[in-house]
XYZ file of N, CA, C and O in Angstrom:
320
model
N 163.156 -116.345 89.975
C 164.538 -115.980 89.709
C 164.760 -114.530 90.116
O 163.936 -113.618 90.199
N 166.369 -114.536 90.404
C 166.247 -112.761 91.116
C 166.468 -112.409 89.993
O 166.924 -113.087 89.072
N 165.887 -110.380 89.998
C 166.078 -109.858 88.957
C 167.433 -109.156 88.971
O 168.087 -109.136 87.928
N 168.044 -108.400 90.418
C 168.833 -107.752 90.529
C 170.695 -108.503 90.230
O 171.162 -109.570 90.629
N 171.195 -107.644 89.576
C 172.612 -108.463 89.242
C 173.340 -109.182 90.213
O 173.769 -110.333 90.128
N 173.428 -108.421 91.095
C 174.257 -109.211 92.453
C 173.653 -110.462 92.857
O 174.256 -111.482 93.192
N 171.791 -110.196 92.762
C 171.091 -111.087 93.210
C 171.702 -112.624 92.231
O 171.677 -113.766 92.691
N 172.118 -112.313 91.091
C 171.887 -113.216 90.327
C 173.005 -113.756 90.351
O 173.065 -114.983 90.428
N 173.676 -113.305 90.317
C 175.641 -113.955 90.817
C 175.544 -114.788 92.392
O 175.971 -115.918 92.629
N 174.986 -114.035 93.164
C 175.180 -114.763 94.381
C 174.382 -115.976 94.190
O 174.957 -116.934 94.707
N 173.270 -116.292 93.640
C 172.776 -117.661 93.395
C 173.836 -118.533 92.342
O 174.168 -119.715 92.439
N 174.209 -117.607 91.394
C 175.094 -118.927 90.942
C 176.370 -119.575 91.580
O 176.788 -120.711 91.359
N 177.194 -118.126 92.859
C 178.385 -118.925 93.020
C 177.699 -119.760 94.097
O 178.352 -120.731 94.478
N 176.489 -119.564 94.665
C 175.753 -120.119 95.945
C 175.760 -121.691 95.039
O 176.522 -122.553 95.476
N 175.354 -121.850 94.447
C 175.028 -123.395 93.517
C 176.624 -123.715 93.594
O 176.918 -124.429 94.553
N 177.470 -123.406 92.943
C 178.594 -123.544 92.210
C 179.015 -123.976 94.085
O 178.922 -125.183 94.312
N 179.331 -123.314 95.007
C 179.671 -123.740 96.287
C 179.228 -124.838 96.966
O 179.871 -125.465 97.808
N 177.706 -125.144 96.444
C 177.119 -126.175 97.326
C 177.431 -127.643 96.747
O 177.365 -128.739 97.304
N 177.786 -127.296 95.473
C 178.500 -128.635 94.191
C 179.594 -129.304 94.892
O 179.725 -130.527 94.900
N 180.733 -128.113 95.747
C 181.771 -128.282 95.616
C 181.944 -129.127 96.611
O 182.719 -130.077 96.508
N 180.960 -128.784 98.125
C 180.943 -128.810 99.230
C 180.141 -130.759 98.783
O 180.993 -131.643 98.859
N 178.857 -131.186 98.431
C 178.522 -132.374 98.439
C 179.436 -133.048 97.416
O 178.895 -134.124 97.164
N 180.601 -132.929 96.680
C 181.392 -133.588 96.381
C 182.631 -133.998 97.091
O 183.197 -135.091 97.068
N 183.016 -132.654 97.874
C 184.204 -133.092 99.018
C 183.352 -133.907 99.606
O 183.826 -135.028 99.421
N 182.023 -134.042 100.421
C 181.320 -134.665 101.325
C 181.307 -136.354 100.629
O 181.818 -137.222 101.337
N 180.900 -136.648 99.675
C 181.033 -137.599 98.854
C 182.340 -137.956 99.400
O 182.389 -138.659 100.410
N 183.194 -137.620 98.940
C 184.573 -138.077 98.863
C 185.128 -138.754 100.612
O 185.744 -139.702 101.098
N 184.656 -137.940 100.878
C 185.253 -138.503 102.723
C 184.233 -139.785 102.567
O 184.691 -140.913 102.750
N 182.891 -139.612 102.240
C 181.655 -141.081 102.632
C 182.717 -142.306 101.752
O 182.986 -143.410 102.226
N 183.199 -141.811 100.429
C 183.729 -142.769 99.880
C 185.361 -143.368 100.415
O 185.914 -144.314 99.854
N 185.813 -142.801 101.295
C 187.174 -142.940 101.390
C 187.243 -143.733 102.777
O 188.167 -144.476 103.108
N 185.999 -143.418 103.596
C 185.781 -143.913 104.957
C 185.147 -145.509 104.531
O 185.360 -146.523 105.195
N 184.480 -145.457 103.499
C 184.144 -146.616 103.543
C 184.904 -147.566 103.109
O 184.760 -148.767 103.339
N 185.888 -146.961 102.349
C 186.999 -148.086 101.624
C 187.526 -148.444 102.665
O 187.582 -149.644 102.934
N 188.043 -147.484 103.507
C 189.039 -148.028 104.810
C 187.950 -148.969 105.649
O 188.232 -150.136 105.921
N 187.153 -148.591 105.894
C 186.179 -150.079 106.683
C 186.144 -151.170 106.262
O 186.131 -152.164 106.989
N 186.110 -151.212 104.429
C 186.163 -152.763 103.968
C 187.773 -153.159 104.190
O 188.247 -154.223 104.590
N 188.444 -151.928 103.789
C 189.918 -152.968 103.697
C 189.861 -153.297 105.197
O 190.272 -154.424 105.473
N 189.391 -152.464 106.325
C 190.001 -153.272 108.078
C 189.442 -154.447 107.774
O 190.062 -155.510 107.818
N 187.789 -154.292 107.325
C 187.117 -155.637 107.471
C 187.704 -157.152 107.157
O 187.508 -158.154 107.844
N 188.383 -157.067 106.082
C 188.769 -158.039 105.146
C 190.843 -158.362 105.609
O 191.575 -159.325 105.383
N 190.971 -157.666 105.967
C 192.288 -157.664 106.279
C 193.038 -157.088 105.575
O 194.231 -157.318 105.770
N 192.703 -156.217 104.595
C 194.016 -155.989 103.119
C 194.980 -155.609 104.079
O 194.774 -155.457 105.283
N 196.348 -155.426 103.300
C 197.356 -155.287 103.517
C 197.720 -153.933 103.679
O 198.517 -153.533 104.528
N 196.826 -152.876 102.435
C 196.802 -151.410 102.785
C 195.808 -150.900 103.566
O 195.688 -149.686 103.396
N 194.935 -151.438 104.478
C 194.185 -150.453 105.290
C 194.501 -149.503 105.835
O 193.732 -148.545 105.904
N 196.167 -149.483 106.580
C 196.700 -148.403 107.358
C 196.189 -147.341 106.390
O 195.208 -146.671 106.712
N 197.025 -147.081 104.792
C 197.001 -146.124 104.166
C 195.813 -145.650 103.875
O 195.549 -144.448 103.851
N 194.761 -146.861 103.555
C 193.508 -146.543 103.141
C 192.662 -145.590 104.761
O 191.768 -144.801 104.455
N 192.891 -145.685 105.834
C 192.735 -145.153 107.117
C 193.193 -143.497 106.937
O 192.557 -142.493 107.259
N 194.198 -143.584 106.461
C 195.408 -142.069 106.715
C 194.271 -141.468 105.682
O 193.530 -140.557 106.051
N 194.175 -142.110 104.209
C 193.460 -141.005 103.589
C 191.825 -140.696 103.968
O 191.139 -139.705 103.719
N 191.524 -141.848 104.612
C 189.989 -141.621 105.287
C 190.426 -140.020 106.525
O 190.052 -138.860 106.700
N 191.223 -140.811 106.974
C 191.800 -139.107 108.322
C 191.377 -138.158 107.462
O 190.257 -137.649 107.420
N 192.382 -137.920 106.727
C 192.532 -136.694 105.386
C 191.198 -136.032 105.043
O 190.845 -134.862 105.192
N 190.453 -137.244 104.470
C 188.985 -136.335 103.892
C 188.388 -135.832 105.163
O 188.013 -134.665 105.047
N 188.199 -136.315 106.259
C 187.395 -136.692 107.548
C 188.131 -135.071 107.931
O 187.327 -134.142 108.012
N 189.341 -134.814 108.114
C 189.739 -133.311 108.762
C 189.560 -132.312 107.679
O 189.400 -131.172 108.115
N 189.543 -132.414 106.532
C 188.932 -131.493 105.303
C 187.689 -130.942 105.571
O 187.440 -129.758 105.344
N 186.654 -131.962 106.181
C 185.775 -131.992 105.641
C 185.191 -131.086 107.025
O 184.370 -130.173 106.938
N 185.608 -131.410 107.868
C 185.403 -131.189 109.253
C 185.943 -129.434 109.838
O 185.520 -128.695 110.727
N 187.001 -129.315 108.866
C 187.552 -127.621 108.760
C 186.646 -126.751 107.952
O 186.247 -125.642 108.307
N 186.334 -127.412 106.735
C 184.974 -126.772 105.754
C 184.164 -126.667 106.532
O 183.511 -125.663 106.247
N 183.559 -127.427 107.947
C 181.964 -127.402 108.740
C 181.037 -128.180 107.677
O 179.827 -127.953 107.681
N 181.476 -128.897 106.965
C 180.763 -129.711 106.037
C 180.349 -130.979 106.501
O 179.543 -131.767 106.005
N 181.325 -131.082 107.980
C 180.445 -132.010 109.460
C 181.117 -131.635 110.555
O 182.252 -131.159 110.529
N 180.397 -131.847 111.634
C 180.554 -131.399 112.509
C 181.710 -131.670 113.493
O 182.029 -132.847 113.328
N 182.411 -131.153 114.359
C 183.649 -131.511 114.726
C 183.779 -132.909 115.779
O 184.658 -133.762 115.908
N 182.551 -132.700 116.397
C 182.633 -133.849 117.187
C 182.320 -135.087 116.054
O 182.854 -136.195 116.107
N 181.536 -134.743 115.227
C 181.214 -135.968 114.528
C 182.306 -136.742 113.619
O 182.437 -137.915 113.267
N 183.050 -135.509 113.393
C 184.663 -136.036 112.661
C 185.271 -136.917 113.457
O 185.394 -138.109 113.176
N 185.737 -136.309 114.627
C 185.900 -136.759 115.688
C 185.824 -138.856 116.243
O 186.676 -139.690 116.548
N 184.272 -138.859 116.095
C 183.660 -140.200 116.167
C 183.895 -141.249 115.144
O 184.226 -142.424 115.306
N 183.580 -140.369 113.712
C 184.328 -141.329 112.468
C 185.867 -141.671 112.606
O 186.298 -142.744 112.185
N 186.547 -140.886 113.109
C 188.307 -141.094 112.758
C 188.126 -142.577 114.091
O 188.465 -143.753 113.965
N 187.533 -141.939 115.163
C 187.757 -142.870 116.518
C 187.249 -144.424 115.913
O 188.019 -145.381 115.827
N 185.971 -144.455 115.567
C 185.208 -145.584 115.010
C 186.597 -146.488 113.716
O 186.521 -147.676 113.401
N 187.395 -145.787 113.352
C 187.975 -146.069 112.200
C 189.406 -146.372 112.772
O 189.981 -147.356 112.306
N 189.977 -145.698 113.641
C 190.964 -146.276 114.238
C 190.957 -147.747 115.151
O 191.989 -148.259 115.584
N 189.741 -148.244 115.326
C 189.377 -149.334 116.698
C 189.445 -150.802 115.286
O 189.252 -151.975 115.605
């Protein structure tokens, strides 16, 4: 553990940031996948369920929490 004060703040907002960051990340895995079952199945809301997959997918992708081309490939993969 650091001893110095700063040292010791920057590890906690460092934790407290990395929480924030694999929960937005969560959230796009979960929102992309809903929109794949609803295309799969036919629901009636996939469009919407798609728009909010976009949503997390460019969040997530402005954070660098993935990579731009890889945003990129999910939205494409998700629009087809």
């Amino acid at each position: 553990m650091a001893n110095i004060k700063s040292a010791i703040k920057r590890v906690k907002t460092s934790n407290a940031a990395g929480e924030k960051n694999i929960a937005q990340k969560n959230q796009m895995r979960t929102a992309v996948k809903a929109a794949q079952a609803a295309k799969a199945e036919g629901a009636d809301n996939a469009e919407e369920l798609v728009n909010v997959a976009f949503k997390h997918i460019d969040k997530a992708a402005k954070k660098n929490l993935v990579h731009k081309n890889k945003a990129s490939r999910m939205k494409s993969q998700l629009s087809k």
